[in-house]
Amino acid sequence: MSAPTKNAKLLAWVAEIEKMCTPDQVVWCNGSTEEYDSLMAEMVASGMAIKLNEQKRPNSFAFNSDPSDVARVENRTYIASVKKEDAGPTNNWIDPAELKKTMTELYKGCMKGRTMYVIPFSMGPIGSPISKNAIEITDSPYVVCNMHIMTRVSTKVLELIDATDEFIPCLHSVGAPLEPGQKDARWPCAPIEKKYIAHFTDENLIWSFGSGYGGNALLGKKCLALRIASNMARHEGWMAEHMLILRFTNPQGKKFHIAAAFPSACGKTNLAMLQSTVPGWKVETIGDDIAWMKPGADGRLYAINPEAGFFGVAPGTAEYSNPMALASCAKDTIFTNVVVTEDKDVWWEDMGVECAGGTDWKNNPWTPDMKDADGKKIKGAHPNSRFTARAANCPVICEDWENPAGVPIDIFVFGGRRTTTMPLVHEAFDFNQGVYMGATAASEPTAAALDVKQSLRFDPFAMTPFIGYHAGDYMQHWFDMGETLGNKAPRCFYVNWFRKDENGKWLWPGFGDNSRVLKWMCDRVEGKVEARETPIGLMPIDGDLTLDGLNIPAEDWAELMKVDVTLFKKTLEDAKEYLGKFGDKLPAKMTEQMAALEARLG
Ligand code: OXD
Ligand code: MN
C-alpha cells in the first residue's frame, strides 16, 4: 500500500519500524467507517470478536482478553528519562539506552505473520491549538478499532503533520509473531516479563510491547494524553490532568465548567454524567477521564477533552448509578471481558438486571449461581471489564465538547474515598491551598469503620501512575500555573461523598444528589453565598447547601459538616510523611501550606 503522506520524517520512522518488526504488510489507516467495519468483520471471522445481537446492541462487538492481560501493568510501566531524577519516586525509572536495547531485541521480527497498521490520530479536536497530532503503529486490529472510538483517526492529521513536521510517535506490538501456518491466539499477547510500557520523555516517544489491553495498548490515552503530555505541558505552560470535565448550567442559563480529579473507584464517570436533582440545574458531559488545559487570551484556563470516547469500567454501571453511561453504550460499542448472554447481549456484575447466563469473560459457559471450590460466586465479567463507547453517543454530551477553543474552567474539585475525617465539602482559602488539597488527596484502602490509625493511600491529583516526571516538580508546576492565572485561576474545592456513621451507614446519598454540592460551589463562585471559616477551609453555612426533600437527620448533617481537629491532625501527619518522600523537590509552597494548616489546627 502506498503511503498517503510525503512527510520525510514520518516515512523514515515508519520504514525504520517496518524494518525492525518485519510485518507481512503495512496498512495506513484513514479512520473511515469502511475501515472499521472491515477490520471488525475480519476479527469476527477469525473468532477474536463476537458480533452482538443487532436488535439489542446495534453495531457492537465483544472481546475476551487473555486471562493474563486484563489491566494496566504499572510495574512494567517505565519513565525512561535521560536523568534518573527526572522520573522521581512515583515512577519506575530505567536508563533509556538500556531499555531501547532490550526492547529492540523484543521488537525484532515481532510482527511476523501480521499486518502493521499506521494510525494517524489527533488527541483533541483536529487542529485545535490545544490538540496534539500523533501516529500509533500497531499490529492489533482490536487496537485500531478502539482508537477509532477513543481518538480522532483521520488523514487530515497527516496533512497537519506535513504542515508542522511534528508528531508524537507511539509504537505498539502485542509481541506475538506468527510462524507460517501457525494459528493465531484469540487474544495474542506476550508473557508479563516481556511486557514493557515505555515512555522516552526526553524525545516524546512511546514504545509498548506485549499487551493488547486498554491503557497498555491504546497509546493515546494514559501514555500520551497523561504521561507524555504532562511532561510537555510543564515545559509549555499548560496542564494535562486526570480529570473529568462537565458543564453545570443554572436555571438562568449561566454556565459553569468544572474539572474534577478523583482516584479510581470514586465515581468519576458517574459525576461526569450526573443527573442533577437540583430543579432547573443541568449537567452536560465534556469528558470523563482526561483534561488538557491552557490559559486563553483572556487569562482564564481553557479545557478540552483530548479523547473522543469513554473507556469505562463496566461492572457497577447501572440504570441507578449511571444511566447516561449505560445509554452511551447502547450501540456502536466494543465490550471487553464482559458476559455475552445467550441472546448475544452483554451483562456484568451490578448492572441492575438479572442474567440467566451465557459465556463469561474467560470464554467459558457461565450461570450466575456458579461457585468456585471455596464456595465463592464466580464473577461473569472481569472487575476491570470495559466498554469503549463513542462520546457522541452520550445523551448528555455537551454541544461544546468538541469546541477547539475548549471551555473556561471555573472550578477544580479534588477528592478521595474517606469514611471518616473529610467533610462533605470544603473550599480552599486560595489557589495555593487548593494545590495542597489536590496534592494530599487520599483514599482509605478499604471502606472499614472508624480507625484513625488506618494508613491512607495518597494519590496526588489522582495522577500517581500518570505523572511523566518528578512528582515534586509536578506539584511546583501546579503552583506556577496558579501564579500565571492569578485571580482568574479556578476556585478549588475538596469533596468526600463517602462518609459513614459509626454503624457503617452512608451519611450522604451521593449520585445525582452530588449536584447539590456542585450548586453550592457555583453559588460561591458567583458570590451568592458566604461561607464559614474553619481551620481546614471554607464551609457551607447551614441552609446554603440545599437539602430539600432529602430527609437527612440533623445529626447526620452535623457529622457531614464536622471538622474533627484530632482526626485532621492525624491526616496532616500522614500527609507530611507522604510528601516527605519528595525530598528537596517538595515545593517550598507545599511546606508553607502544611505549616499554615498546622497552625490553624492549633
Ligand atoms: C482508567 C484509569 O482506566 O484511570 O481510566 O485507570
Ligand atoms: Mn482514568
Coordinates of C-alpha atoms and ligand atoms in Angstrom, one line a residue:
M1 CA 0.0 0.0 0.0
S2 CA 1.5 3.3 -1.0
A3 CA 1.8 5.8 1.9
P4 CA -0.7 8.7 1.9
T5 CA 2.0 11.2 3.0
K6 CA 5.2 12.6 1.7
N7 CA 6.4 13.8 5.1
A8 CA 10.0 12.6 5.2
K9 CA 10.3 12.3 9.0
L10 CA 7.1 10.2 9.2
L11 CA 8.1 8.0 6.3
A12 CA 11.5 7.4 7.7
W13 CA 10.1 6.4 11.1
V14 CA 7.5 4.0 9.6
A15 CA 10.2 2.5 7.4
E16 CA 12.5 2.0 10.4
I17 CA 9.8 0.3 12.4
E18 CA 8.8 -1.9 9.4
K19 CA 12.4 -3.0 9.1
M20 CA 12.7 -3.8 12.8
C21 CA 9.3 -5.5 13.2
T22 CA 9.1 -7.2 9.7
P23 CA 5.3 -7.4 9.3
D24 CA 3.8 -9.2 6.3
Q25 CA 2.2 -5.9 5.2
V26 CA 1.8 -2.3 6.1
V27 CA -1.6 -0.6 6.1
W28 CA -2.1 3.1 6.5
C29 CA -5.4 3.8 8.4
N30 CA -7.8 6.6 7.5
G31 CA -10.4 6.3 10.2
S32 CA -13.3 5.6 7.9
T33 CA -16.4 3.6 8.7
E34 CA -15.5 1.1 5.9
E35 CA -12.1 0.6 7.6
Y36 CA -13.7 -0.1 11.0
D37 CA -16.4 -2.4 9.5
S38 CA -13.9 -4.5 7.5
L39 CA -11.5 -4.9 10.5
M40 CA -14.4 -6.0 12.7
A41 CA -15.6 -8.4 10.0
E42 CA -12.1 -9.9 9.9
M43 CA -12.0 -10.3 13.7
V44 CA -15.4 -11.9 13.8
A45 CA -14.3 -14.3 11.1
S46 CA -11.1 -15.2 13.0
G47 CA -13.1 -15.7 16.2
M48 CA -11.4 -12.8 18.1
A49 CA -14.6 -10.8 18.2
I50 CA -18.3 -11.7 18.8
K51 CA -20.9 -9.7 16.9
L52 CA -23.6 -8.8 19.3
N53 CA -27.4 -9.0 18.7
E54 CA -28.1 -6.3 16.1
Q55 CA -31.5 -5.6 17.6
K56 CA -30.4 -5.3 21.2
R57 CA -26.9 -3.9 20.7
P58 CA -26.5 -2.4 17.2
N59 CA -23.1 -2.3 15.6
S60 CA -21.5 -3.7 18.8
F61 CA -18.9 -6.3 19.5
A62 CA -17.5 -8.3 22.4
F63 CA -13.9 -9.5 23.0
N64 CA -12.4 -11.6 25.7
S65 CA -8.7 -10.9 26.5
D66 CA -6.1 -13.5 27.5
P67 CA -6.7 -14.0 31.3
S68 CA -3.2 -12.6 31.9
D69 CA -3.8 -9.4 30.0
V70 CA -6.7 -7.6 31.8
A71 CA -5.4 -4.3 33.1
R72 CA -2.7 -1.7 33.0
V73 CA 0.6 -3.1 34.3
E74 CA 2.1 -0.4 36.5
N75 CA 5.2 -2.5 37.5
R76 CA 6.0 -2.9 33.8
T77 CA 5.5 0.8 33.0
Y78 CA 8.6 2.9 32.7
I79 CA 9.7 6.5 32.6
A80 CA 13.0 6.3 30.7
S81 CA 14.3 9.8 31.1
V82 CA 17.9 10.5 30.5
K83 CA 18.3 11.8 34.1
K84 CA 17.0 9.5 36.8
E85 CA 16.0 12.4 39.0
D86 CA 13.5 13.5 36.3
A87 CA 11.4 10.3 36.9
G88 CA 11.1 10.8 40.7
P89 CA 9.8 8.5 43.4
T90 CA 6.4 7.7 41.9
N91 CA 7.8 6.2 38.6
N92 CA 9.8 3.2 37.6
W93 CA 12.9 4.6 36.0
I94 CA 15.2 2.8 33.6
D95 CA 18.1 4.1 31.5
P96 CA 16.7 4.9 28.0
A97 CA 19.7 3.4 26.1
E98 CA 19.4 0.2 28.1
L99 CA 15.6 0.0 27.6
K100 CA 15.9 0.7 23.9
K101 CA 18.4 -2.2 23.6
T102 CA 16.2 -4.6 25.5
M103 CA 13.0 -3.6 23.6
T104 CA 14.7 -3.6 20.2
E105 CA 15.6 -7.2 20.7
L106 CA 11.9 -7.9 21.5
Y107 CA 10.6 -5.9 18.6
K108 CA 12.9 -7.6 16.1
G109 CA 10.6 -9.7 13.9
C110 CA 7.7 -9.3 16.4
M111 CA 5.1 -8.5 13.7
K112 CA 5.9 -11.5 11.5
G113 CA 2.8 -13.0 10.1
R114 CA 0.8 -9.9 11.0
T115 CA -0.3 -6.6 9.5
M116 CA 1.4 -3.4 10.7
Y117 CA -1.3 -0.6 10.9
V118 CA -0.2 3.0 10.8
I119 CA -2.8 5.1 12.6
P120 CA -2.7 8.9 12.2
F121 CA -4.7 10.4 15.2
S122 CA -5.3 13.6 17.0
M123 CA -5.7 13.9 20.7
G124 CA -8.3 16.7 20.9
P125 CA -10.4 18.2 18.1
I126 CA -8.3 18.1 14.9
G127 CA -6.4 21.4 14.5
S128 CA -7.3 22.8 18.0
P129 CA -4.4 24.9 19.4
I130 CA -4.6 22.6 22.5
S131 CA -4.6 19.3 20.5
K132 CA -1.6 17.1 19.5
N133 CA -1.0 15.0 16.4
A134 CA 0.3 11.6 16.7
I135 CA 0.9 8.3 15.0
E136 CA 0.3 4.9 16.6
I137 CA 1.9 1.9 14.8
T138 CA 0.3 -1.3 16.0
D139 CA -0.1 -5.0 14.9
S140 CA -3.5 -5.3 16.6
P141 CA -6.7 -4.7 14.6
Y142 CA -8.5 -4.5 18.0
V143 CA -6.4 -1.5 18.9
V144 CA -7.2 0.1 15.5
C145 CA -10.9 -0.2 16.2
N146 CA -10.6 1.1 19.7
M147 CA -8.5 4.0 18.5
H148 CA -11.3 4.9 16.0
I149 CA -13.6 5.4 19.0
M150 CA -11.2 6.8 21.6
T151 CA -9.4 9.3 19.3
R152 CA -9.8 11.2 16.1
V153 CA -8.3 8.9 13.4
S154 CA -8.1 10.8 10.1
T155 CA -5.9 11.5 7.1
K156 CA -6.4 15.2 8.0
V157 CA -3.9 14.5 10.8
L158 CA -1.4 13.5 8.1
E159 CA -1.9 17.0 6.5
L160 CA -1.2 18.7 9.8
I161 CA 1.8 16.5 10.4
D162 CA 3.1 17.5 7.0
A163 CA 2.4 21.2 7.7
T164 CA 4.1 21.2 11.1
D165 CA 6.6 18.4 10.6
E166 CA 5.7 17.3 14.1
F167 CA 4.0 14.2 15.6
I168 CA 4.3 12.1 18.7
P169 CA 5.4 8.6 17.6
C170 CA 3.7 5.7 19.5
L171 CA 4.8 2.1 18.8
H172 CA 2.8 -0.9 19.9
S173 CA 3.0 -4.6 19.3
V174 CA 1.2 -7.4 21.0
G175 CA 4.5 -9.2 20.9
A176 CA 3.3 -12.5 19.4
P177 CA 4.8 -13.1 15.9
L178 CA 3.3 -15.9 13.8
E179 CA 5.2 -18.6 12.0
P180 CA 3.9 -19.7 8.6
G181 CA 0.8 -21.8 9.2
Q182 CA 0.6 -21.1 12.9
K183 CA -2.9 -20.5 14.2
D184 CA -3.3 -17.1 15.9
A185 CA -4.4 -17.0 19.5
R186 CA -7.8 -15.4 20.1
W187 CA -6.1 -12.7 22.1
P188 CA -2.4 -12.6 21.2
C189 CA 0.0 -11.1 23.8
A190 CA 3.4 -11.7 25.5
P191 CA 4.0 -13.0 29.0
I192 CA 4.3 -10.5 31.8
E193 CA 8.1 -10.4 32.0
K194 CA 8.2 -9.4 28.3
K195 CA 5.6 -6.6 28.7
Y196 CA 7.0 -3.1 28.6
I197 CA 5.1 0.2 28.6
A198 CA 7.9 2.7 28.0
H199 CA 8.0 6.5 27.8
F200 CA 11.1 8.1 26.5
T201 CA 10.2 11.5 27.9
D202 CA 13.2 13.4 26.5
E203 CA 12.1 12.7 23.0
N204 CA 8.3 12.3 23.4
L205 CA 8.4 8.7 22.2
I206 CA 6.2 5.8 23.4
W207 CA 7.1 2.1 23.0
S208 CA 4.7 -0.5 24.2
F209 CA 5.3 -4.2 23.9
G210 CA 3.4 -7.4 24.8
S211 CA -0.1 -6.3 26.0
G212 CA -3.2 -5.7 23.9
Y213 CA -5.3 -4.2 26.7
G214 CA -6.6 -0.7 27.4
G215 CA -4.0 1.8 28.6
N216 CA -1.1 -0.5 27.7
A217 CA -2.2 -0.6 24.0
L218 CA -4.4 2.4 23.3
L219 CA -1.4 4.7 23.5
G220 CA -3.3 7.9 23.0
K221 CA -4.8 7.6 26.5
K222 CA -2.6 7.2 29.6
C223 CA 0.7 7.1 27.8
L224 CA 0.3 10.1 25.5
A225 CA -2.5 12.2 27.0
L226 CA -1.2 11.9 30.6
R227 CA 2.4 10.7 30.9
I228 CA 4.0 12.3 27.8
A229 CA 1.6 15.3 27.8
S230 CA 2.1 16.1 31.5
N231 CA 5.8 16.4 30.8
M232 CA 5.2 18.5 27.6
A233 CA 2.7 20.6 29.5
R234 CA 5.1 21.6 32.2
H235 CA 7.7 22.8 29.6
E236 CA 5.0 24.5 27.5
G237 CA 3.0 26.2 30.3
W238 CA -0.2 24.2 30.3
M239 CA -1.8 21.2 32.2
A240 CA -2.5 17.6 31.3
E241 CA -4.7 16.2 34.1
H242 CA -6.6 13.0 35.1
M243 CA -9.8 15.0 35.3
L244 CA -13.4 14.8 34.1
I245 CA -14.9 18.0 32.6
L246 CA -18.5 18.9 33.0
R247 CA -20.8 21.9 32.3
F248 CA -23.3 22.8 35.0
T249 CA -26.0 25.2 33.9
N250 CA -28.2 27.1 36.2
P251 CA -31.9 27.9 35.6
Q252 CA -30.9 31.4 34.3
G253 CA -28.7 29.7 31.6
K254 CA -25.4 30.7 33.3
K255 CA -22.8 28.0 32.5
F256 CA -20.1 26.8 35.0
H257 CA -17.3 24.5 33.9
I258 CA -16.0 22.1 36.5
A259 CA -12.9 19.8 36.2
A260 CA -12.5 17.1 38.9
A261 CA -9.8 14.7 39.8
F262 CA -10.6 11.5 41.8
P263 CA -8.6 8.3 42.3
S264 CA -10.1 5.2 40.8
A265 CA -13.3 3.8 42.3
C266 CA -14.6 7.2 43.4
G267 CA -17.2 7.6 40.7
K268 CA -15.5 9.9 38.2
T269 CA -17.6 8.7 35.2
N270 CA -20.7 8.9 37.3
L271 CA -20.0 12.5 38.3
A272 CA -19.2 13.4 34.6
M273 CA -22.7 12.2 33.6
L274 CA -24.6 13.1 36.7
Q275 CA -28.3 13.7 36.6
S276 CA -28.9 16.8 38.7
T277 CA -31.6 16.7 41.4
V278 CA -31.5 20.4 41.8
P279 CA -34.5 21.8 40.0
G280 CA -33.6 23.7 36.8
W281 CA -29.8 22.9 37.0
K282 CA -28.4 20.6 34.3
V283 CA -25.2 18.7 33.9
E284 CA -23.6 18.1 30.5
T285 CA -20.5 15.9 29.9
I286 CA -17.4 17.2 28.2
G287 CA -15.0 14.4 29.3
D288 CA -14.9 11.6 31.8
D289 CA -11.1 10.9 32.2
I290 CA -8.6 13.5 30.9
A291 CA -8.5 17.3 30.7
W292 CA -5.9 19.3 28.7
M293 CA -6.0 22.9 29.9
K294 CA -4.2 26.0 28.6
P295 CA -4.5 29.7 29.6
G296 CA -6.5 31.6 26.9
A297 CA -6.1 35.1 25.6
D298 CA -8.4 36.4 28.4
G299 CA -6.2 34.8 31.1
R300 CA -8.7 32.1 32.0
L301 CA -7.9 28.4 31.9
Y302 CA -9.5 26.6 28.9
A303 CA -10.0 22.9 28.8
I304 CA -10.5 20.3 26.1
N305 CA -11.2 16.6 26.4
P306 CA -8.4 15.1 24.3
E307 CA -10.4 11.8 23.9
A308 CA -13.3 11.0 21.6
G309 CA -14.8 8.2 23.6
F310 CA -15.2 6.6 27.0
F311 CA -13.2 3.6 28.0
G312 CA -15.4 2.9 31.0
V313 CA -15.4 0.2 33.7
A314 CA -18.5 -1.9 33.0
P315 CA -19.2 -3.6 36.4
G316 CA -21.3 -1.2 38.6
T317 CA -22.6 0.7 35.5
A318 CA -26.4 0.5 36.0
E319 CA -29.6 2.4 35.5
Y320 CA -29.5 3.7 39.1
S321 CA -25.8 4.6 39.2
N322 CA -25.1 6.0 35.7
P323 CA -28.0 5.8 33.2
M324 CA -26.1 8.1 30.8
A325 CA -23.1 5.8 30.6
L326 CA -25.4 2.8 30.0
A327 CA -27.1 4.8 27.2
S328 CA -23.7 5.7 25.7
C329 CA -23.0 2.0 25.2
A330 CA -26.4 1.1 23.8
K331 CA -24.9 0.9 20.3
D332 CA -21.6 1.3 18.4
T333 CA -19.7 -0.1 21.3
I334 CA -16.8 -2.5 21.9
F335 CA -17.1 -4.6 25.1
T336 CA -14.1 -6.4 26.6
N337 CA -14.2 -9.1 29.2
V338 CA -18.0 -8.9 30.0
V339 CA -20.5 -11.7 29.9
V340 CA -22.1 -12.4 26.5
T341 CA -25.6 -13.6 27.2
E342 CA -27.4 -16.4 25.3
D343 CA -29.2 -13.9 23.1
K344 CA -25.9 -12.2 22.3
D345 CA -26.3 -9.2 24.5
V346 CA -23.9 -8.2 27.3
W347 CA -24.0 -8.3 31.1
W348 CA -21.8 -7.5 34.0
E349 CA -22.0 -7.6 37.8
D350 CA -24.1 -4.8 39.4
M351 CA -25.7 -3.9 36.0
G352 CA -29.0 -3.8 37.9
V353 CA -30.7 -6.5 35.8
E354 CA -30.9 -10.3 36.1
C355 CA -28.9 -12.6 33.8
A356 CA -29.8 -16.2 33.1
G357 CA -26.2 -17.0 32.0
G358 CA -24.1 -17.1 28.9
T359 CA -20.3 -17.0 28.2
D360 CA -18.1 -15.4 30.8
W361 CA -15.0 -13.3 30.3
K362 CA -12.8 -16.3 30.1
N363 CA -15.0 -17.6 27.3
N364 CA -16.5 -20.4 29.4
P365 CA -20.2 -21.3 29.8
W366 CA -21.4 -19.4 32.9
T367 CA -24.5 -19.0 35.1
P368 CA -24.9 -16.6 37.9
D369 CA -25.2 -19.3 40.6
M370 CA -21.8 -20.9 39.8
K371 CA -19.4 -21.1 42.7
D372 CA -15.7 -21.9 42.9
A373 CA -14.1 -24.6 45.1
D374 CA -14.3 -22.2 48.1
G375 CA -18.0 -21.6 47.6
K376 CA -17.4 -18.1 46.3
K377 CA -19.6 -16.8 43.4
I378 CA -17.7 -16.9 40.1
K379 CA -17.9 -13.5 38.5
G380 CA -19.1 -13.5 34.9
A381 CA -17.4 -10.2 33.9
H382 CA -13.8 -9.3 34.9
P383 CA -13.9 -6.5 37.6
N384 CA -11.9 -4.4 35.1
S385 CA -14.1 -5.3 32.1
R386 CA -14.7 -2.3 29.9
F387 CA -16.9 -0.6 27.3
T388 CA -15.4 1.5 24.6
A389 CA -18.2 3.9 23.7
R390 CA -18.4 7.0 21.5
A391 CA -18.7 10.2 23.4
A392 CA -21.0 11.4 20.7
N393 CA -23.5 8.7 21.7
C394 CA -23.8 10.0 25.3
P395 CA -27.2 11.6 25.6
V396 CA -25.9 14.4 27.8
I397 CA -22.8 15.2 25.8
C398 CA -22.3 19.0 25.8
E399 CA -22.6 20.8 22.5
D400 CA -19.2 22.4 23.1
W401 CA -17.4 19.1 23.8
E402 CA -15.5 19.4 20.5
N403 CA -15.1 23.2 20.6
P404 CA -11.4 23.6 19.6
A405 CA -11.2 26.6 21.9
G406 CA -12.1 24.5 24.9
V407 CA -14.3 25.6 27.8
P408 CA -13.2 28.1 30.6
I409 CA -12.8 26.2 33.9
D410 CA -14.4 27.9 36.9
I411 CA -13.9 25.2 39.5
F412 CA -11.4 22.4 40.3
V413 CA -12.7 19.6 42.5
F414 CA -10.5 17.1 44.3
G415 CA -11.5 14.2 46.4
G416 CA -11.0 10.7 47.6
R417 CA -12.8 8.0 49.4
R418 CA -12.8 8.6 53.2
T419 CA -15.3 7.1 55.6
T420 CA -14.1 9.5 58.3
T421 CA -12.4 12.9 58.8
M422 CA -13.1 14.6 55.4
P423 CA -16.4 16.6 55.4
L424 CA -18.7 16.5 52.5
V425 CA -17.2 19.7 51.0
H426 CA -14.8 22.4 51.8
E427 CA -13.3 25.2 49.8
A428 CA -9.7 26.3 49.7
F429 CA -8.9 29.8 51.0
D430 CA -6.9 30.4 47.9
F431 CA -5.4 28.5 44.9
N432 CA -2.2 27.5 46.7
Q433 CA -4.2 25.8 49.4
G434 CA -6.2 24.2 46.6
V435 CA -2.8 22.8 45.3
Y436 CA -2.2 21.4 48.8
M437 CA -5.7 19.8 48.8
G438 CA -5.0 18.2 45.4
A439 CA -1.6 17.0 46.4
T440 CA -2.8 15.3 49.5
A441 CA -6.0 13.8 48.1
A442 CA -6.2 10.3 49.6
S443 CA -8.4 7.3 49.9
E444 CA -8.7 4.6 52.6
P445 CA -7.6 1.3 51.3
T446 CA -10.9 -0.3 52.4
A447 CA -14.2 1.1 53.5
A448 CA -13.5 -0.1 57.0
A449 CA -15.1 1.7 60.0
L450 CA -13.6 4.4 62.2
D451 CA -9.9 3.7 62.6
V452 CA -7.7 6.8 62.8
K453 CA -4.6 4.6 62.6
Q454 CA -5.5 3.2 59.3
S455 CA -3.0 4.2 56.7
L456 CA -4.1 6.3 53.7
R457 CA -3.3 5.8 50.1
F458 CA -2.2 9.2 48.8
D459 CA -2.9 9.8 45.2
P460 CA -1.9 13.4 44.3
F461 CA -4.4 14.9 41.8
A462 CA -5.3 11.2 41.0
M463 CA -2.1 11.3 38.9
T464 CA 0.2 8.9 40.8
P465 CA 0.6 6.4 37.9
F466 CA 0.4 9.1 35.2
I467 CA 2.8 11.9 36.1
G468 CA 5.5 11.6 33.4
Y469 CA 8.2 13.3 35.5
H470 CA 9.2 14.0 39.1
A471 CA 6.0 14.4 41.2
G472 CA 7.7 17.2 43.2
D473 CA 8.3 19.2 40.0
Y474 CA 4.7 18.4 39.0
M475 CA 3.4 20.0 42.3
Q476 CA 5.6 23.0 41.6
H477 CA 4.0 23.3 38.1
W478 CA 0.6 23.5 39.8
F479 CA 1.8 26.4 41.9
D480 CA 3.4 28.0 38.9
M481 CA 0.1 27.7 36.9
G482 CA -1.6 29.4 39.9
E483 CA 0.8 32.4 39.5
T484 CA 0.2 32.6 35.8
L485 CA -3.6 32.5 36.2
G486 CA -3.6 34.9 39.2
N487 CA -7.2 35.9 40.1
K488 CA -8.5 34.1 37.0
A489 CA -7.5 30.7 38.5
P490 CA -10.3 28.3 39.1
R491 CA -11.6 28.1 42.6
C492 CA -10.6 24.9 44.4
F493 CA -12.9 22.5 46.4
Y494 CA -12.4 19.2 48.2
V495 CA -15.3 16.7 48.4
N496 CA -16.0 13.4 50.1
W497 CA -19.1 11.6 49.0
F498 CA -18.2 8.5 51.1
R499 CA -18.7 9.5 54.8
K500 CA -20.2 6.8 57.0
D501 CA -21.6 6.8 60.6
E502 CA -20.2 4.5 63.3
N503 CA -22.7 1.8 62.2
G504 CA -21.3 1.9 58.6
K505 CA -24.4 3.7 57.2
W506 CA -23.7 6.2 54.4
L507 CA -24.3 9.7 55.6
W508 CA -24.8 11.2 52.1
P509 CA -27.0 9.8 49.3
G510 CA -24.4 10.5 46.6
F511 CA -25.1 10.0 42.8
G512 CA -27.5 12.7 41.5
D513 CA -27.7 14.5 44.8
N514 CA -24.0 15.4 44.5
S515 CA -25.4 18.1 42.2
R516 CA -26.4 19.9 45.4
V517 CA -22.8 20.2 46.4
L518 CA -21.8 21.4 42.9
K519 CA -24.5 24.1 43.1
W520 CA -23.1 25.4 46.4
M521 CA -19.7 25.7 44.6
C522 CA -21.3 27.6 41.8
D523 CA -23.1 29.9 44.2
R524 CA -19.7 30.5 45.9
V525 CA -18.1 31.4 42.6
E526 CA -21.0 33.8 41.8
G527 CA -20.7 35.4 45.2
K528 CA -24.3 34.4 46.0
V529 CA -23.5 32.8 49.4
E530 CA -21.0 33.5 52.2
A531 CA -19.1 30.6 53.8
R532 CA -17.9 29.9 57.3
E533 CA -14.2 29.9 58.0
T534 CA -12.9 26.7 59.6
P535 CA -9.3 25.6 60.2
I536 CA -9.3 23.5 57.0
G537 CA -11.1 25.9 54.7
L538 CA -14.4 27.5 53.9
M539 CA -17.6 25.5 54.5
P540 CA -21.3 26.0 53.8
I541 CA -23.4 28.0 56.2
D542 CA -26.4 25.9 57.2
G543 CA -29.2 26.3 54.7
D544 CA -27.0 27.4 51.7
L545 CA -26.4 23.8 50.5
T546 CA -29.9 22.8 49.7
L547 CA -31.2 19.6 51.3
D548 CA -34.8 20.0 50.3
G549 CA -36.6 16.6 50.1
L550 CA -33.6 14.6 51.3
N551 CA -34.6 13.9 54.9
I552 CA -31.1 14.0 56.3
P553 CA -31.3 13.9 60.1
A554 CA -29.7 17.0 61.7
E555 CA -27.1 14.9 63.5
D556 CA -26.1 13.3 60.2
W557 CA -25.7 16.7 58.6
A558 CA -23.6 17.9 61.6
E559 CA -21.4 14.8 61.1
L560 CA -21.0 15.5 57.3
M561 CA -20.0 19.1 58.1
K562 CA -17.8 18.3 61.1
V563 CA -14.2 19.3 61.3
D564 CA -12.6 17.0 63.8
V565 CA -9.3 18.6 64.7
T566 CA -7.8 15.4 66.2
L567 CA -8.6 13.4 63.1
F568 CA -7.3 16.3 60.8
K569 CA -4.1 16.5 62.8
K570 CA -3.6 12.7 62.1
T571 CA -4.3 13.2 58.4
L572 CA -1.8 16.1 58.3
E573 CA 0.9 13.8 60.0
D574 CA 0.2 11.2 57.3
A575 CA 0.4 13.8 54.6
K576 CA 3.7 15.1 55.9
E577 CA 5.1 11.6 55.9
Y578 CA 3.9 11.0 52.4
L579 CA 5.2 14.4 51.0
G580 CA 8.5 13.8 52.8
K581 CA 9.4 11.3 50.1
F582 CA 9.7 14.1 47.5
G583 CA 12.8 15.4 49.4
D584 CA 14.2 18.6 48.2
K585 CA 11.9 18.6 45.2
L586 CA 9.0 19.3 47.5
P587 CA 8.0 22.9 46.7
A588 CA 8.5 25.4 49.5
K589 CA 4.9 26.5 49.0
M590 CA 3.8 23.0 50.0
T591 CA 5.8 23.2 53.2
E592 CA 4.2 26.6 53.8
Q593 CA 0.7 25.1 53.3
M594 CA 1.4 22.3 55.8
A595 CA 2.8 24.8 58.4
A596 CA -0.2 27.1 57.9
L597 CA -2.7 24.2 58.3
E598 CA -0.8 23.0 61.4
A599 CA -1.1 26.5 62.9
R600 CA -4.8 26.7 62.1
L601 CA -5.5 23.3 63.7
G602 CA -3.8 24.7 66.8
Ligands
OXD1 C1 -8.5 4.4 33.6 C2 -7.7 4.5 34.8 O1 -8.6 3.4 33.0 O2 -7.6 5.6 35.4 O3 -9.1 5.5 33.3 O4 -7.1 3.5 35.2
MN2 MN -8.5 7.2 34.3

